[in-house]
Short mmCIF file of C-alpha atoms and ligand atoms in Angstrom, two decimals:
data_model
loop_
_atom_site.label_atom_id
_atom_site.label_comp_id
_atom_site.label_asym_id
_atom_site.label_seq_id
_atom_site.Cartn_x
_atom_site.Cartn_y
_atom_site.Cartn_z
CA MET A 1 29.28 -11.31 -24.96
CA PRO A 2 28.80 -7.54 -25.51
CA ASN A 3 25.99 -5.75 -23.77
CA ILE A 4 23.02 -6.38 -26.05
CA LYS A 5 20.01 -4.09 -26.07
CA ALA A 6 16.62 -5.78 -26.24
CA GLN A 7 14.07 -4.78 -28.83
CA ARG A 8 10.87 -3.56 -27.21
CA PRO A 9 7.63 -1.88 -28.26
CA GLU A 10 8.09 1.82 -28.87
CA ILE A 11 7.12 4.24 -26.13
CA ILE A 12 4.53 6.77 -27.20
CA GLN A 13 5.72 10.24 -26.35
CA GLY A 14 5.84 13.85 -27.44
CA GLU A 15 3.10 16.43 -27.78
CA LEU A 16 0.04 14.32 -28.58
CA GLU A 17 -3.58 15.22 -29.01
CA VAL A 18 -5.34 12.73 -26.78
CA LEU A 19 -8.95 11.95 -25.96
CA ALA A 20 -9.38 10.41 -22.49
CA PHE A 21 -11.86 7.56 -22.78
CA SER A 22 -13.86 5.46 -20.30
CA ARG A 23 -16.40 2.67 -20.73
CA HIS A 24 -19.51 4.86 -20.92
CA ASP A 25 -18.09 7.52 -23.21
CA ASP A 26 -19.13 7.87 -26.81
CA LEU A 27 -17.54 5.09 -28.92
CA GLU A 28 -18.31 6.89 -32.17
CA GLU A 29 -16.46 9.97 -31.01
CA ALA A 30 -13.45 7.83 -30.08
CA ILE A 31 -13.42 6.26 -33.56
CA GLU A 32 -13.60 9.75 -35.11
CA VAL A 33 -10.65 10.83 -33.01
CA LEU A 34 -8.60 7.81 -34.15
CA LEU A 35 -9.52 8.44 -37.79
CA SER A 36 -8.40 12.05 -37.49
CA GLY A 37 -4.89 10.95 -36.50
CA LYS A 38 -5.20 11.62 -32.79
CA TYR A 39 -4.85 9.27 -29.82
CA VAL A 40 -7.36 7.73 -27.41
CA LEU A 41 -6.15 7.07 -23.88
CA ILE A 42 -8.03 4.36 -22.00
CA LEU A 43 -8.71 5.59 -18.48
CA ASP A 44 -10.73 3.05 -16.53
CA PHE A 45 -10.57 -0.68 -17.33
CA TYR A 46 -8.37 -2.87 -19.52
CA SER A 47 -11.53 -4.27 -21.07
CA THR A 48 -12.48 -0.77 -22.29
CA GLY A 49 -9.47 -1.00 -24.60
CA LEU A 50 -10.79 -4.33 -25.93
CA LEU A 51 -14.22 -2.79 -26.43
CA LEU A 52 -12.81 0.10 -28.47
CA LEU A 53 -10.59 -2.22 -30.48
CA ASN A 54 -13.62 -4.35 -31.42
CA GLU A 55 -15.60 -1.27 -32.31
CA LEU A 56 -12.75 -0.11 -34.56
CA LYS A 57 -12.70 -3.52 -36.29
CA ALA A 58 -16.45 -3.40 -36.83
CA TYR A 59 -16.22 0.15 -38.17
CA LEU A 60 -13.49 -0.76 -40.67
CA ARG A 61 -15.47 -3.82 -41.82
CA TRP A 62 -18.45 -1.62 -42.43
CA GLU A 63 -16.33 0.97 -44.23
CA GLU A 64 -14.77 -1.74 -46.36
CA LYS A 65 -18.21 -2.85 -47.53
CA GLN A 66 -19.04 0.70 -48.49
CA LYS A 67 -15.86 1.45 -50.37
CA PHE A 68 -14.64 -2.01 -51.42
CA GLN A 69 -11.30 -1.15 -49.95
CA GLU A 70 -8.45 -3.48 -50.77
CA GLU A 71 -7.73 -6.12 -48.14
CA ARG A 72 -4.12 -4.98 -47.77
CA SER A 73 -4.72 -1.30 -47.16
CA LYS A 74 -7.50 -2.21 -44.75
CA ARG A 75 -5.09 -4.23 -42.65
CA ARG A 76 -2.52 -1.45 -42.67
CA ASN A 77 -5.22 0.95 -41.69
CA PHE A 78 -6.30 -1.20 -38.77
CA ARG A 79 -2.72 -1.55 -37.60
CA GLU A 80 -2.11 2.16 -37.77
CA LEU A 81 -5.39 3.14 -36.14
CA SER A 82 -5.34 0.52 -33.38
CA HIS A 83 -1.86 1.66 -32.35
CA ARG A 84 -3.35 5.04 -31.49
CA ILE A 85 -5.34 3.46 -28.68
CA ILE A 86 -2.98 3.86 -25.75
CA LEU A 87 -2.54 2.84 -22.11
CA GLU A 88 -0.44 4.45 -19.41
CA VAL A 89 2.22 2.52 -17.54
CA SER A 90 3.15 3.77 -14.10
CA HIS A 91 6.00 2.18 -12.13
CA GLN A 92 6.00 -0.80 -14.48
CA ARG A 93 2.29 -1.56 -14.10
CA LEU A 94 -0.67 -0.69 -16.26
CA ARG A 95 -2.68 2.18 -14.77
CA VAL A 96 -6.10 0.84 -15.81
CA LYS A 97 -8.05 -1.46 -13.50
CA LYS A 98 -8.42 -5.23 -13.99
CA ALA A 99 -5.32 -5.30 -16.15
CA PRO A 100 -3.09 -8.33 -16.52
CA LYS A 101 0.28 -8.24 -14.77
CA ILE A 102 2.96 -8.17 -17.42
CA GLY A 103 6.48 -8.85 -16.17
CA TRP A 104 8.05 -7.55 -19.40
CA LEU A 105 7.20 -3.98 -18.37
CA LYS A 106 9.74 -4.16 -15.57
CA ILE A 107 12.29 -6.11 -17.60
CA LEU A 108 12.12 -4.07 -20.80
CA TYR A 109 11.56 -0.57 -19.36
CA PRO A 110 13.59 -0.55 -16.13
CA GLU A 111 14.45 3.15 -16.38
CA GLN A 112 11.03 4.46 -17.34
CA LYS A 113 8.61 5.37 -14.56
CA GLU A 114 5.68 6.93 -16.44
CA PHE A 115 5.00 6.28 -20.08
CA ALA A 116 2.43 5.08 -22.60
CA LEU A 117 2.26 2.12 -24.97
CA SER A 118 -0.21 1.22 -27.66
CA PHE A 119 -2.95 -1.21 -26.76
CA PRO A 120 -1.95 -3.81 -29.42
CA ASP A 121 1.65 -3.69 -28.15
CA ILE A 122 0.38 -4.28 -24.62
CA GLN A 123 -1.62 -7.26 -25.89
CA GLY A 124 1.53 -8.63 -27.55
CA LEU A 125 3.52 -8.17 -24.35
CA ASN A 126 0.77 -9.87 -22.36
CA SER A 127 0.56 -12.96 -24.52
CA ALA A 128 4.38 -13.22 -24.72
CA TRP A 129 4.51 -13.02 -20.91
CA GLN A 130 2.08 -15.90 -20.58
CA TRP A 131 4.12 -18.12 -22.94
CA TYR A 132 7.29 -17.17 -21.07
CA GLU A 133 5.84 -17.83 -17.61
CA LYS A 134 4.07 -21.09 -18.44
CA GLY A 135 6.76 -22.39 -20.75
CA ILE A 136 6.19 -24.71 -23.69
CA GLN A 137 6.67 -28.45 -23.66
CA ILE A 138 8.45 -29.45 -26.85
CA PRO A 139 8.32 -33.08 -28.02
CA THR A 140 11.80 -34.68 -27.90
CA LEU A 141 13.02 -32.29 -25.15
CA PRO A 142 13.08 -33.29 -21.47
CA HIS A 143 12.35 -29.73 -20.30
CA LYS A 144 10.10 -26.84 -21.21
CA ILE A 145 11.40 -23.84 -23.11
CA HIS A 146 10.61 -20.31 -21.90
CA PRO A 147 10.71 -18.04 -24.97
CA TRP A 148 11.86 -14.51 -24.29
CA TYR A 149 9.83 -11.54 -25.55
CA GLY A 150 10.17 -11.15 -29.32
CA SER A 151 12.04 -14.38 -29.96
CA TYR A 152 10.69 -17.06 -32.27
CA PHE A 153 9.27 -20.26 -30.80
CA PRO A 154 7.64 -23.19 -32.58
CA THR A 155 3.93 -23.84 -32.24
CA ARG A 156 4.02 -26.88 -34.54
CA PHE A 157 6.55 -29.58 -34.04
CA GLU A 158 6.88 -31.75 -37.16
CA HIS A 159 10.25 -30.29 -38.14
CA ILE A 160 11.57 -30.85 -34.62
CA ILE A 161 10.51 -34.51 -34.71
CA LEU A 162 12.08 -34.86 -38.15
CA PHE A 163 15.38 -33.43 -36.87
CA ASP A 164 15.29 -35.80 -33.91
CA GLU A 165 14.71 -38.79 -36.21
CA TYR A 166 17.56 -37.62 -38.40
CA LEU A 167 19.98 -37.27 -35.48
CA LYS A 168 19.03 -40.75 -34.24
CA ALA A 169 19.42 -42.43 -37.62
CA ASN A 170 22.65 -40.82 -38.85
CA GLN A 171 26.18 -41.62 -37.82
CA MET A 172 28.38 -38.55 -37.50
CA GLN A 173 31.22 -37.03 -35.55
CA LYS A 174 29.85 -35.00 -32.64
CA GLU A 175 32.70 -32.68 -31.81
CA ASN A 176 31.29 -29.41 -33.18
CA ALA A 177 27.89 -28.19 -34.31
CA PHE A 178 26.40 -24.83 -35.28
CA ASP A 179 22.74 -23.83 -34.88
CA LEU A 180 22.12 -20.82 -37.09
CA GLY A 181 19.15 -18.70 -35.95
CA VAL A 182 18.79 -20.18 -32.49
CA GLY A 183 15.45 -18.49 -31.64
CA SER A 184 14.38 -19.94 -28.31
CA GLY A 185 16.89 -22.73 -28.50
CA VAL A 186 14.98 -25.86 -29.51
CA LEU A 187 17.47 -27.19 -32.08
CA SER A 188 20.48 -26.37 -29.90
CA PHE A 189 18.93 -28.31 -27.03
CA GLN A 190 18.33 -31.23 -29.38
CA LEU A 191 21.99 -31.14 -30.45
CA GLN A 192 23.02 -31.09 -26.83
CA ASN A 193 20.80 -34.05 -25.97
CA HIS A 194 22.24 -36.00 -28.87
CA GLY A 195 25.73 -35.64 -27.46
CA PHE A 196 27.37 -32.84 -29.43
CA LYS A 197 30.30 -31.58 -27.40
CA ASN A 198 30.70 -27.97 -28.55
CA ILE A 199 27.76 -26.07 -29.92
CA GLN A 200 27.73 -22.54 -31.27
CA SER A 201 24.35 -20.87 -31.73
CA SER A 202 23.77 -17.53 -33.39
CA ASP A 203 20.92 -15.12 -33.94
CA GLN A 204 20.64 -11.60 -35.29
CA ASN A 205 17.67 -10.95 -33.04
CA PRO A 206 19.02 -9.53 -29.74
CA ASN A 207 16.03 -10.80 -27.78
CA ALA A 208 16.72 -14.38 -28.84
CA ILE A 209 20.28 -14.12 -27.53
CA ILE A 210 19.23 -12.42 -24.27
CA GLY A 211 16.60 -15.14 -23.72
CA MET A 212 19.09 -17.90 -24.45
CA VAL A 213 21.63 -16.50 -21.97
CA GLU A 214 18.88 -16.85 -19.36
CA GLU A 215 17.87 -20.34 -20.50
CA LEU A 216 21.43 -21.68 -20.44
CA LYS A 217 21.84 -20.38 -16.90
CA ARG A 218 18.52 -21.89 -15.80
CA LEU A 219 19.34 -25.28 -17.34
CA ASN A 220 22.97 -25.14 -16.25
CA ILE A 221 24.28 -25.74 -19.77
CA SER A 222 27.85 -24.71 -20.47
CA ASN A 223 28.69 -26.18 -23.88
CA ILE A 224 26.50 -23.86 -25.96
CA GLU A 225 28.24 -20.65 -27.01
CA LEU A 226 25.96 -17.81 -28.10
CA LEU A 227 26.88 -15.45 -30.92
CA TYR A 228 24.92 -12.29 -31.64
CA GLY A 229 24.85 -11.16 -35.26
CA ASP A 230 24.46 -12.14 -38.88
CA LEU A 231 24.77 -15.80 -39.96
CA PHE A 232 28.00 -17.31 -38.51
CA VAL A 233 29.00 -13.98 -36.93
CA GLU A 234 32.75 -14.32 -36.32
CA SER A 235 32.97 -18.06 -35.97
CA ALA A 236 35.52 -19.84 -38.15
CA VAL A 237 35.17 -23.18 -36.35
CA GLN A 238 34.97 -26.22 -38.64
CA GLN A 239 31.69 -27.97 -37.91
CA ASP A 240 30.55 -31.60 -38.08
CA LEU A 241 26.97 -30.42 -38.38
CA ILE A 242 25.40 -27.10 -39.27
CA VAL A 243 21.64 -26.77 -38.83
CA PHE A 244 19.45 -23.89 -40.00
CA ASN A 245 15.70 -23.61 -39.65
CA PRO A 246 15.43 -20.51 -41.84
CA PRO A 247 12.48 -18.26 -42.52
CA TRP A 248 10.22 -20.04 -44.99
CA LEU A 249 8.60 -17.22 -46.96
CA PRO A 250 10.21 -14.88 -49.49
CA THR A 251 9.75 -11.14 -49.68
CA LYS A 252 10.94 -8.69 -52.26
CA GLY A 253 10.16 -5.67 -50.11
CA ASN A 254 11.93 -3.97 -47.25
CA ILE A 255 12.86 -6.71 -44.79
CA GLU A 256 13.43 -4.24 -41.96
CA ASN A 257 9.80 -3.99 -40.98
CA LEU A 258 9.20 -7.72 -41.27
CA ASP A 259 9.80 -10.61 -38.92
CA THR A 260 13.02 -12.23 -40.13
CA ALA A 261 12.04 -15.46 -38.41
CA ILE A 262 9.31 -15.78 -41.06
CA TYR A 263 10.43 -13.81 -44.16
CA TYR A 264 13.69 -13.96 -46.09
CA HIS A 265 15.23 -11.75 -48.70
CA GLU A 266 16.64 -13.46 -51.76
CA GLU A 267 20.24 -12.80 -50.75
CA LEU A 268 19.94 -14.81 -47.49
CA PHE A 269 20.36 -18.33 -48.91
CA PRO A 270 23.30 -17.64 -51.28
CA ARG A 271 25.16 -15.93 -48.43
CA PHE A 272 24.34 -18.79 -46.08
CA PHE A 273 25.49 -21.52 -48.49
CA GLU A 274 28.70 -19.68 -49.24
CA GLN A 275 29.61 -19.14 -45.60
CA ALA A 276 28.54 -22.64 -44.53
CA PHE A 277 30.82 -24.21 -47.15
CA ASP A 278 33.87 -22.64 -45.49
CA ARG A 279 32.83 -23.90 -42.09
CA LEU A 280 31.82 -27.47 -42.86
CA LYS A 281 34.35 -30.25 -42.25
CA PRO A 282 35.01 -32.37 -45.38
CA ASP A 283 32.58 -35.06 -44.19
CA GLY A 284 30.29 -32.65 -42.30
CA GLN A 285 26.53 -32.42 -42.76
CA LEU A 286 24.51 -29.33 -43.55
CA VAL A 287 20.90 -29.65 -42.42
CA LEU A 288 18.14 -27.26 -43.43
CA LEU A 289 14.57 -27.47 -42.23
CA PHE A 290 12.17 -26.18 -44.81
CA SER A 291 8.61 -26.53 -46.01
CA ASN A 292 6.57 -26.77 -49.19
CA LEU A 293 4.75 -23.65 -47.95
CA LEU A 294 6.91 -21.75 -50.43
CA LYS A 295 5.55 -23.76 -53.38
CA LEU A 296 1.99 -23.58 -52.06
CA THR A 297 2.04 -19.81 -51.58
CA HIS A 298 4.58 -18.69 -54.24
CA PRO A 299 4.40 -21.28 -57.05
CA ASN A 300 6.73 -19.28 -59.29
CA GLU A 301 9.41 -18.72 -56.71
CA LYS A 302 12.54 -20.89 -56.90
CA HIS A 303 13.15 -23.30 -54.04
CA PRO A 304 16.37 -21.88 -52.52
CA ILE A 305 17.85 -25.28 -51.61
CA GLU A 306 17.06 -26.87 -54.97
CA GLU A 307 18.51 -23.81 -56.63
CA GLU A 308 21.77 -24.12 -54.69
CA LEU A 309 22.03 -27.82 -55.58
CA GLU A 310 21.40 -27.13 -59.26
CA ASN A 311 23.54 -24.03 -59.72
CA GLY A 312 25.92 -23.72 -56.79
CA ARG A 313 27.52 -27.17 -57.26
CA ARG A 314 29.12 -26.82 -53.83
CA TYR A 315 26.97 -29.50 -52.22
CA ILE A 316 25.32 -32.81 -53.03
CA LYS A 317 22.04 -34.06 -51.57
CA HIS A 318 22.66 -36.57 -48.81
CA ALA A 319 19.09 -37.06 -47.57
CA LEU A 320 15.64 -35.53 -47.90
CA LEU A 321 13.04 -36.40 -45.27
CA LYS A 322 9.43 -35.21 -45.35
CA LYS A 323 6.58 -35.11 -42.87
CA PRO A 324 3.02 -33.90 -43.40
CA VAL A 325 1.88 -31.14 -41.08
CA ALA A 326 -0.93 -32.14 -38.73
CA GLN A 327 -4.15 -30.27 -39.22
CA ALA A 328 -4.78 -27.33 -36.95
CA SER A 329 -8.21 -27.34 -35.38
CA LYS A 330 -9.32 -23.73 -35.51
CA LYS A 331 -8.50 -22.48 -38.97
CA THR A 332 -10.54 -20.95 -41.69
CA LYS A 333 -11.50 -23.34 -44.47
CA ARG A 334 -9.02 -21.79 -46.87
CA ASN A 335 -6.12 -22.15 -44.48
CA LEU A 336 -7.20 -25.66 -43.63
CA LYS A 337 -7.01 -26.66 -47.26
CA ARG A 338 -3.48 -25.32 -47.51
CA ARG A 339 -2.49 -26.94 -44.22
CA GLU A 340 -3.73 -30.29 -45.46
CA GLN A 341 -1.12 -30.22 -48.19
CA GLU A 342 1.63 -28.74 -46.10
CA ILE A 343 4.75 -30.79 -45.70
CA VAL A 344 7.91 -30.01 -43.76
CA GLU A 345 11.23 -31.00 -45.29
CA LEU A 346 14.59 -31.85 -43.81
CA TRP A 347 17.40 -31.44 -46.34
CA SER A 348 20.79 -32.85 -45.53
CA LEU A 349 23.65 -31.79 -47.80
CA LYS A 350 27.30 -32.72 -47.93
CA ARG A 351 30.18 -30.91 -49.57
CA SER A 352 30.71 -32.00 -53.16
CA THR A 353 34.46 -31.53 -52.86
C1 SAM B 1 12.24 -19.86 -38.10
S1 SAM B 1 13.22 -19.19 -36.82
C2 SAM B 1 13.92 -20.70 -36.14
C3 SAM B 1 14.30 -20.60 -34.66
C4 SAM B 1 14.78 -21.92 -34.03
N1 SAM B 1 16.00 -22.39 -34.65
C5 SAM B 1 13.67 -22.97 -34.13
O1 SAM B 1 13.81 -23.87 -34.98
O2 SAM B 1 12.70 -22.89 -33.38
C6 SAM B 1 14.56 -18.45 -37.69
C7 SAM B 1 15.58 -17.74 -36.81
O3 SAM B 1 16.67 -17.29 -37.63
C8 SAM B 1 17.04 -15.98 -37.24
N2 SAM B 1 17.68 -15.36 -38.41
C9 SAM B 1 17.11 -15.01 -39.59
N3 SAM B 1 18.03 -14.49 -40.43
C10 SAM B 1 19.22 -14.53 -39.76
C11 SAM B 1 20.56 -14.11 -40.07
N4 SAM B 1 20.85 -13.58 -41.25
N5 SAM B 1 21.53 -14.29 -39.14
C12 SAM B 1 21.24 -14.83 -37.92
N6 SAM B 1 19.99 -15.23 -37.57
C13 SAM B 1 19.01 -15.08 -38.46
C14 SAM B 1 15.73 -15.33 -36.81
O4 SAM B 1 15.96 -14.23 -35.97
C15 SAM B 1 15.03 -16.50 -36.11
O5 SAM B 1 15.35 -16.55 -34.74
#
């Protein structure tokens, strides 16, 4: 495995115009400074950063009412402005008082002694550290997973249960399997528990691969080979089963600034189906986990699996399992309505020739 560099929040550096800010300083002045394109450095407590962030939110809400700004530009504005609230890190710890301890600072910035990060990035690091430390118990797995910073992990489990039911109910050879887009490893661990002998798992996100190297060591697993890169990377192994839990939402825009665990570009599925065909044994099974979220949110968009079946003619449908998504408790009414109708899908395809 080559030395892979982790993705991490960008260090804020260079000649910056900065206002030093403490709890009892003027909040309005700090907002003005942010709006003028300058930075605000939090000096005293971590909670002062939260206070300023809330004030910024309230200000933008007020401004939106005045100007009827579009929802989208408002969000971009908040993102841009909030990232100008910064905190100093000294010897891998936050300088402010009453700050959470975030282990990622030491892991991701080993060479940096003094630097600054944006407050929202620090919040992201903090919550990722808590998930990583506590771990997540996944139904169907005998152990917790510990997702590495920046790698995808499931927070709803219907598709995992569906995959487990599928593996239990279907007879297949279990010599070789491929998990495309391993994330924090859930599907690979399921394959392992169901007796697959040789598993290859890929991801184009370096952090997913770095995290998985750690997980495999911790769990003492030696039959999962990790591949860093696009789709099947350099694997030409013929597989009994290929599984892909792809991103579920389409985007026409620039994919580079988006999370490719969530959004796909239209070329992803055709490339995947083409490459998978060459790597599937004649009686192998190609399993995709998907959702009707696409139809609910983009009614005019073609379903990429249905499209392949209709036009590609390389595969035939072997099975389609569905499971409704359980309702989340704390959602807005609009989201709740959508959730109520949300269904996860497991598509199993076989080669047509
Ligand atoms: C929805 S997540 C699923 C992660 C994991 N398999 C699970 O079910 O929890 C999709 C994963 O696919 C990866 N991915 C997306 N496009 C990819 C590509 N072209 N090549 C390799 N991995 C890709 C993402 O980085 C992400 O980890």
